[in-house]
mmCIF file of C-alpha atoms in Angstrom:
data_model
loop_
_atom_site.group_PDB
_atom_site.id
_atom_site.type_symbol
_atom_site.label_atom_id
_atom_site.label_comp_id
_atom_site.label_asym_id
_atom_site.label_seq_id
_atom_site.Cartn_x
_atom_site.Cartn_y
_atom_site.Cartn_z
ATOM 1 C CA UNK A 242 14.837 4.540 -27.740
ATOM 2 C CA UNK A 243 14.679 2.360 -24.654
ATOM 3 C CA UNK A 244 17.403 -0.061 -23.673
ATOM 4 C CA UNK A 245 16.588 -2.809 -21.221
ATOM 5 C CA UNK A 246 19.400 -4.535 -19.409
ATOM 6 C CA UNK A 247 18.544 -7.765 -17.667
ATOM 7 C CA UNK A 248 19.697 -8.184 -14.077
ATOM 8 C CA UNK A 249 22.814 -10.262 -13.554
ATOM 9 C CA UNK A 250 20.826 -12.998 -11.820
ATOM 10 C CA UNK A 251 18.489 -13.518 -14.802
ATOM 11 C CA UNK A 252 18.628 -17.180 -15.780
ATOM 12 C CA UNK A 253 19.954 -18.092 -19.196
ATOM 13 C CA UNK A 254 19.134 -21.063 -21.371
ATOM 14 C CA UNK A 255 21.528 -22.468 -23.915
ATOM 15 C CA UNK A 256 20.728 -22.492 -27.618
ATOM 16 C CA UNK A 257 18.267 -25.252 -28.397
ATOM 17 C CA UNK A 258 17.530 -25.975 -24.747
ATOM 18 C CA UNK A 259 13.812 -25.448 -25.170
ATOM 19 C CA UNK A 260 11.372 -23.853 -27.546
ATOM 20 C CA UNK A 261 7.652 -24.159 -28.313
ATOM 21 C CA UNK A 262 6.719 -22.245 -31.428
ATOM 22 C CA UNK A 263 3.792 -19.839 -30.955
ATOM 23 C CA UNK A 264 0.596 -20.394 -32.914
ATOM 24 C CA UNK A 265 -0.071 -17.550 -35.344
ATOM 25 C CA UNK A 266 -3.620 -17.156 -36.657
ATOM 26 C CA UNK A 267 -6.341 -14.524 -37.088
ATOM 27 C CA UNK A 268 -6.487 -13.981 -33.308
ATOM 28 C CA UNK A 269 -2.792 -13.111 -33.123
ATOM 29 C CA UNK A 270 0.276 -14.872 -31.781
ATOM 30 C CA UNK A 271 -0.313 -17.182 -28.831
ATOM 31 C CA UNK A 272 1.242 -19.949 -26.816
ATOM 32 C CA UNK A 273 -1.187 -22.863 -26.414
ATOM 33 C CA UNK A 274 -0.634 -23.053 -22.665
ATOM 34 C CA UNK A 275 -3.698 -23.645 -20.533
ATOM 35 C CA UNK A 276 -3.937 -22.702 -16.888
ATOM 36 C CA UNK A 277 -6.290 -24.852 -14.816
ATOM 37 C CA UNK A 278 -8.894 -23.114 -12.725
ATOM 38 C CA UNK A 279 -7.386 -22.507 -9.299
ATOM 39 C CA UNK A 280 -8.656 -25.043 -6.754
ATOM 40 C CA UNK A 281 -8.837 -22.563 -3.864
ATOM 41 C CA UNK A 282 -9.600 -18.843 -3.864
ATOM 42 C CA UNK A 283 -5.951 -17.895 -3.162
ATOM 43 C CA UNK A 284 -4.166 -20.521 -5.271
ATOM 44 C CA UNK A 285 -3.609 -18.469 -8.435
ATOM 45 C CA UNK A 286 0.138 -18.829 -7.858
ATOM 46 C CA UNK A 287 -0.100 -22.642 -7.662
ATOM 47 C CA UNK A 288 -2.252 -22.908 -10.801
ATOM 48 C CA UNK A 289 0.205 -20.791 -12.783
ATOM 49 C CA UNK A 290 3.288 -22.646 -11.496
ATOM 50 C CA UNK A 291 1.700 -25.992 -12.389
ATOM 51 C CA UNK A 292 0.801 -24.805 -15.908
ATOM 52 C CA UNK A 293 4.206 -23.249 -16.592
ATOM 53 C CA UNK A 294 5.994 -26.407 -15.391
ATOM 54 C CA UNK A 295 3.906 -28.455 -17.839
ATOM 55 C CA UNK A 296 4.605 -25.925 -20.619
ATOM 56 C CA UNK A 297 8.372 -26.086 -20.169
ATOM 57 C CA UNK A 298 8.214 -29.813 -19.379
ATOM 58 C CA UNK A 299 10.307 -29.406 -16.239
ATOM 59 C CA UNK A 300 7.921 -31.539 -14.182
ATOM 60 C CA UNK A 301 4.365 -32.788 -14.120
ATOM 61 C CA UNK A 302 2.975 -31.349 -10.921
ATOM 62 C CA UNK A 303 -0.530 -30.505 -9.768
ATOM 63 C CA UNK A 304 -1.605 -27.420 -7.857
ATOM 64 C CA UNK A 305 -1.993 -29.544 -4.725
ATOM 65 C CA UNK A 306 1.548 -30.908 -5.120
ATOM 66 C CA UNK A 307 2.927 -27.375 -5.555
ATOM 67 C CA UNK A 308 1.122 -26.290 -2.385
ATOM 68 C CA UNK A 309 2.209 -29.407 -0.451
ATOM 69 C CA UNK A 310 5.833 -28.799 -1.419
ATOM 70 C CA UNK A 311 5.978 -25.078 -0.692
ATOM 71 C CA UNK A 312 3.661 -24.502 2.243
ATOM 72 C CA UNK A 313 5.475 -26.305 5.001
ATOM 73 C CA UNK A 314 5.291 -23.438 7.520
ATOM 74 C CA UNK A 315 2.017 -21.542 7.474
ATOM 75 C CA UNK A 316 1.784 -18.090 9.049
ATOM 76 C CA UNK A 317 0.009 -18.670 12.351
ATOM 77 C CA UNK A 318 -1.387 -16.200 14.830
ATOM 78 C CA UNK A 319 -1.088 -13.147 12.596
ATOM 79 C CA UNK A 320 -4.797 -12.836 11.866
ATOM 80 C CA UNK A 321 -4.194 -12.919 8.125
ATOM 81 C CA UNK A 322 -6.234 -16.054 7.534
ATOM 82 C CA UNK A 323 -9.132 -17.869 9.145
ATOM 83 C CA UNK A 324 -8.588 -21.254 10.760
ATOM 84 C CA UNK A 325 -10.454 -22.847 7.840
ATOM 85 C CA UNK A 326 -8.132 -21.158 5.329
ATOM 86 C CA UNK A 327 -5.094 -22.385 7.250
ATOM 87 C CA UNK A 328 -6.437 -25.953 7.377
ATOM 88 C CA UNK A 329 -7.118 -25.860 3.614
ATOM 89 C CA UNK A 330 -3.780 -24.062 3.054
ATOM 90 C CA UNK A 331 -5.742 -21.434 1.143
ATOM 91 C CA UNK A 332 -3.117 -18.722 1.555
ATOM 92 C CA UNK A 333 -1.267 -16.230 -0.614
ATOM 93 C CA UNK A 334 2.229 -17.082 -1.800
ATOM 94 C CA UNK A 335 4.906 -15.591 -4.040
ATOM 95 C CA UNK A 336 4.780 -16.570 -7.707
ATOM 96 C CA UNK A 337 8.540 -16.170 -8.165
ATOM 97 C CA UNK A 338 9.230 -18.750 -5.447
ATOM 98 C CA UNK A 339 6.702 -21.162 -6.983
ATOM 99 C CA UNK A 340 8.254 -20.702 -10.446
ATOM 100 C CA UNK A 341 11.740 -21.282 -8.996
ATOM 101 C CA UNK A 342 10.479 -24.503 -7.419
ATOM 102 C CA UNK A 343 9.262 -25.815 -10.808
ATOM 103 C CA UNK A 344 12.516 -24.660 -12.529
ATOM 104 C CA UNK A 345 10.845 -22.065 -14.761
ATOM 105 C CA UNK A 346 11.835 -18.710 -13.271
ATOM 106 C CA UNK A 347 14.198 -16.318 -15.032
ATOM 107 C CA UNK A 348 13.716 -13.011 -13.211
ATOM 108 C CA UNK A 349 11.132 -10.417 -12.282
ATOM 109 C CA UNK A 350 10.755 -6.701 -12.873
ATOM 110 C CA UNK A 351 8.699 -3.983 -11.257
ATOM 111 C CA UNK A 352 5.706 -2.763 -13.231
ATOM 112 C CA UNK A 353 4.452 -3.235 -16.750
ATOM 113 C CA UNK A 354 6.886 -3.821 -19.623
ATOM 114 C CA UNK A 355 6.516 -2.281 -23.076
ATOM 115 C CA UNK A 356 4.152 -4.059 -25.474
ATOM 116 C CA UNK A 357 7.171 -4.872 -27.644
ATOM 117 C CA UNK A 358 8.773 -6.751 -24.748
ATOM 118 C CA UNK A 359 5.616 -8.830 -24.310
ATOM 119 C CA UNK A 360 5.745 -9.625 -28.040
ATOM 120 C CA UNK A 361 9.412 -10.594 -27.786
ATOM 121 C CA UNK A 362 8.823 -13.004 -24.886
ATOM 122 C CA UNK A 363 5.811 -14.668 -26.530
ATOM 123 C CA UNK A 364 7.712 -14.970 -29.827
ATOM 124 C CA UNK A 365 10.437 -16.782 -27.851
ATOM 125 C CA UNK A 366 7.833 -19.216 -26.475
ATOM 126 C CA UNK A 367 7.944 -17.722 -22.972
ATOM 127 C CA UNK A 368 4.707 -16.872 -21.129
ATOM 128 C CA UNK A 369 4.795 -13.995 -18.630
ATOM 129 C CA UNK A 370 3.436 -13.984 -15.097
ATOM 130 C CA UNK A 371 1.808 -10.784 -13.859
ATOM 131 C CA UNK A 372 0.937 -9.621 -10.354
ATOM 132 C CA UNK A 373 -2.138 -7.405 -10.189
ATOM 133 C CA UNK A 374 -2.946 -5.324 -7.139
ATOM 134 C CA UNK A 375 -6.670 -4.562 -6.983
ATOM 135 C CA UNK A 376 -7.761 -0.983 -6.365
ATOM 136 C CA UNK A 377 -10.140 -2.345 -3.710
ATOM 137 C CA UNK A 378 -7.365 -4.294 -1.963
ATOM 138 C CA UNK A 379 -5.774 -7.692 -2.414
ATOM 139 C CA UNK A 380 -3.728 -9.102 -5.269
ATOM 140 C CA UNK A 381 -3.953 -11.745 -7.996
ATOM 141 C CA UNK A 382 -1.627 -13.462 -10.488
ATOM 142 C CA UNK A 383 -2.406 -14.029 -14.163
ATOM 143 C CA UNK A 384 -0.394 -15.375 -17.103
ATOM 144 C CA UNK A 385 0.080 -13.667 -20.478
ATOM 145 C CA UNK A 386 0.189 -16.261 -23.235
ATOM 146 C CA UNK A 387 -0.264 -14.214 -26.396
ATOM 147 C CA UNK A 388 -0.851 -10.927 -28.167
ATOM 148 C CA UNK A 389 -2.428 -9.387 -31.254
ATOM 149 C CA UNK A 390 -0.261 -6.681 -32.777
ATOM 150 C CA UNK A 391 -3.113 -5.398 -34.980
ATOM 151 C CA UNK A 392 -5.146 -4.079 -32.042
ATOM 152 C CA UNK A 393 -2.356 -4.228 -29.424
ATOM 153 C CA UNK A 394 -4.217 -6.628 -27.189
ATOM 154 C CA UNK A 395 -2.892 -9.373 -24.938
ATOM 155 C CA UNK A 396 -4.242 -12.852 -24.336
ATOM 156 C CA UNK A 397 -4.309 -13.823 -20.707
ATOM 157 C CA UNK A 398 -4.957 -16.976 -18.760
ATOM 158 C CA UNK A 399 -6.630 -16.040 -15.485
ATOM 159 C CA UNK A 400 -6.795 -19.037 -13.120
ATOM 160 C CA UNK A 401 -9.846 -17.569 -11.373
ATOM 161 C CA UNK A 402 -11.816 -16.020 -14.251
ATOM 162 C CA UNK A 403 -10.656 -17.958 -17.327
ATOM 163 C CA UNK A 404 -8.963 -16.923 -20.587
ATOM 164 C CA UNK A 405 -9.523 -13.379 -21.818
ATOM 165 C CA UNK A 406 -8.407 -10.810 -24.365
ATOM 166 C CA UNK A 407 -7.502 -7.384 -22.974
ATOM 167 C CA UNK A 408 -6.389 -4.139 -24.588
ATOM 168 C CA UNK A 409 -2.757 -3.821 -23.483
ATOM 169 C CA UNK A 410 -2.658 -0.087 -22.840
ATOM 170 C CA UNK A 411 -5.872 -0.118 -20.766
ATOM 171 C CA UNK A 412 -5.101 -3.287 -18.860
ATOM 172 C CA UNK A 413 -5.533 -3.699 -15.922
ATOM 173 C CA UNK A 414 -7.110 -0.321 -15.022
ATOM 174 C CA UNK A 415 -10.615 -1.582 -15.862
ATOM 175 C CA UNK A 416 -10.065 -5.306 -15.382
ATOM 176 C CA UNK A 417 -12.824 -7.186 -13.572
ATOM 177 C CA UNK A 418 -14.800 -3.948 -13.079
ATOM 178 C CA UNK A 419 -12.868 -2.799 -10.006
ATOM 179 C CA UNK A 420 -9.550 -2.418 -11.822
ATOM 180 C CA UNK A 421 -5.999 -3.029 -10.706
ATOM 181 C CA UNK A 422 -2.383 -1.931 -11.022
ATOM 182 C CA UNK A 423 0.204 -4.111 -12.799
ATOM 183 C CA UNK A 424 2.836 -4.210 -10.064
ATOM 184 C CA UNK A 425 5.260 -6.963 -11.127
ATOM 185 C CA UNK A 426 6.193 -8.997 -14.206
ATOM 186 C CA UNK A 427 7.651 -12.507 -13.907
ATOM 187 C CA UNK A 428 9.798 -13.670 -16.807
ATOM 188 C CA UNK A 429 9.870 -17.411 -17.365
ATOM 189 C CA UNK A 430 12.402 -19.755 -18.899
ATOM 190 C CA UNK A 431 13.312 -23.410 -18.603
ATOM 191 C CA UNK A 432 16.116 -23.446 -16.068
ATOM 192 C CA UNK A 433 18.679 -26.186 -16.582
ATOM 193 C CA UNK A 434 21.607 -27.246 -14.422
ATOM 194 C CA UNK A 435 24.117 -25.522 -16.688
ATOM 195 C CA UNK A 436 22.501 -22.052 -16.599
#
């Protein structure tokens, strides 16, 4: 038996604050949340924050507006980005900070949760953000928006590669051919003033 205790800073929502019922059909249990294709090669975080804000109805905000609001000081002179990337603001950013900005961040945890925890969150109407670290270097964020308990697969919204179904226990070791490690999980919730 595993017992999970949420950190003390995990955000709470009151009863009846917010709930979208999952859709249950032959493909499994899913949240009908759609993540737009990211507008720049490094804007996965902005695409997910925009989609989650629309899902929880905390604000209607585009990827560009998320970027404009959060990228006020760009890292200069560190050699991390080209001048063109800096001009286009095509830079990496933290998903938890973006989710906090759109009032949809509960907490994060290191690594991959149990499949049952993914089921629990989706059943509660809460999509999960995931940070993947590629075996070949670099990182990427995706969103889990459903599962199928018959074959233990997850439904993901990838802002770069589109929606996909992945076998939970093999994901992300073989994802996108090069594979990755699931390094962080971002739990979402509609954050209200009285939480």
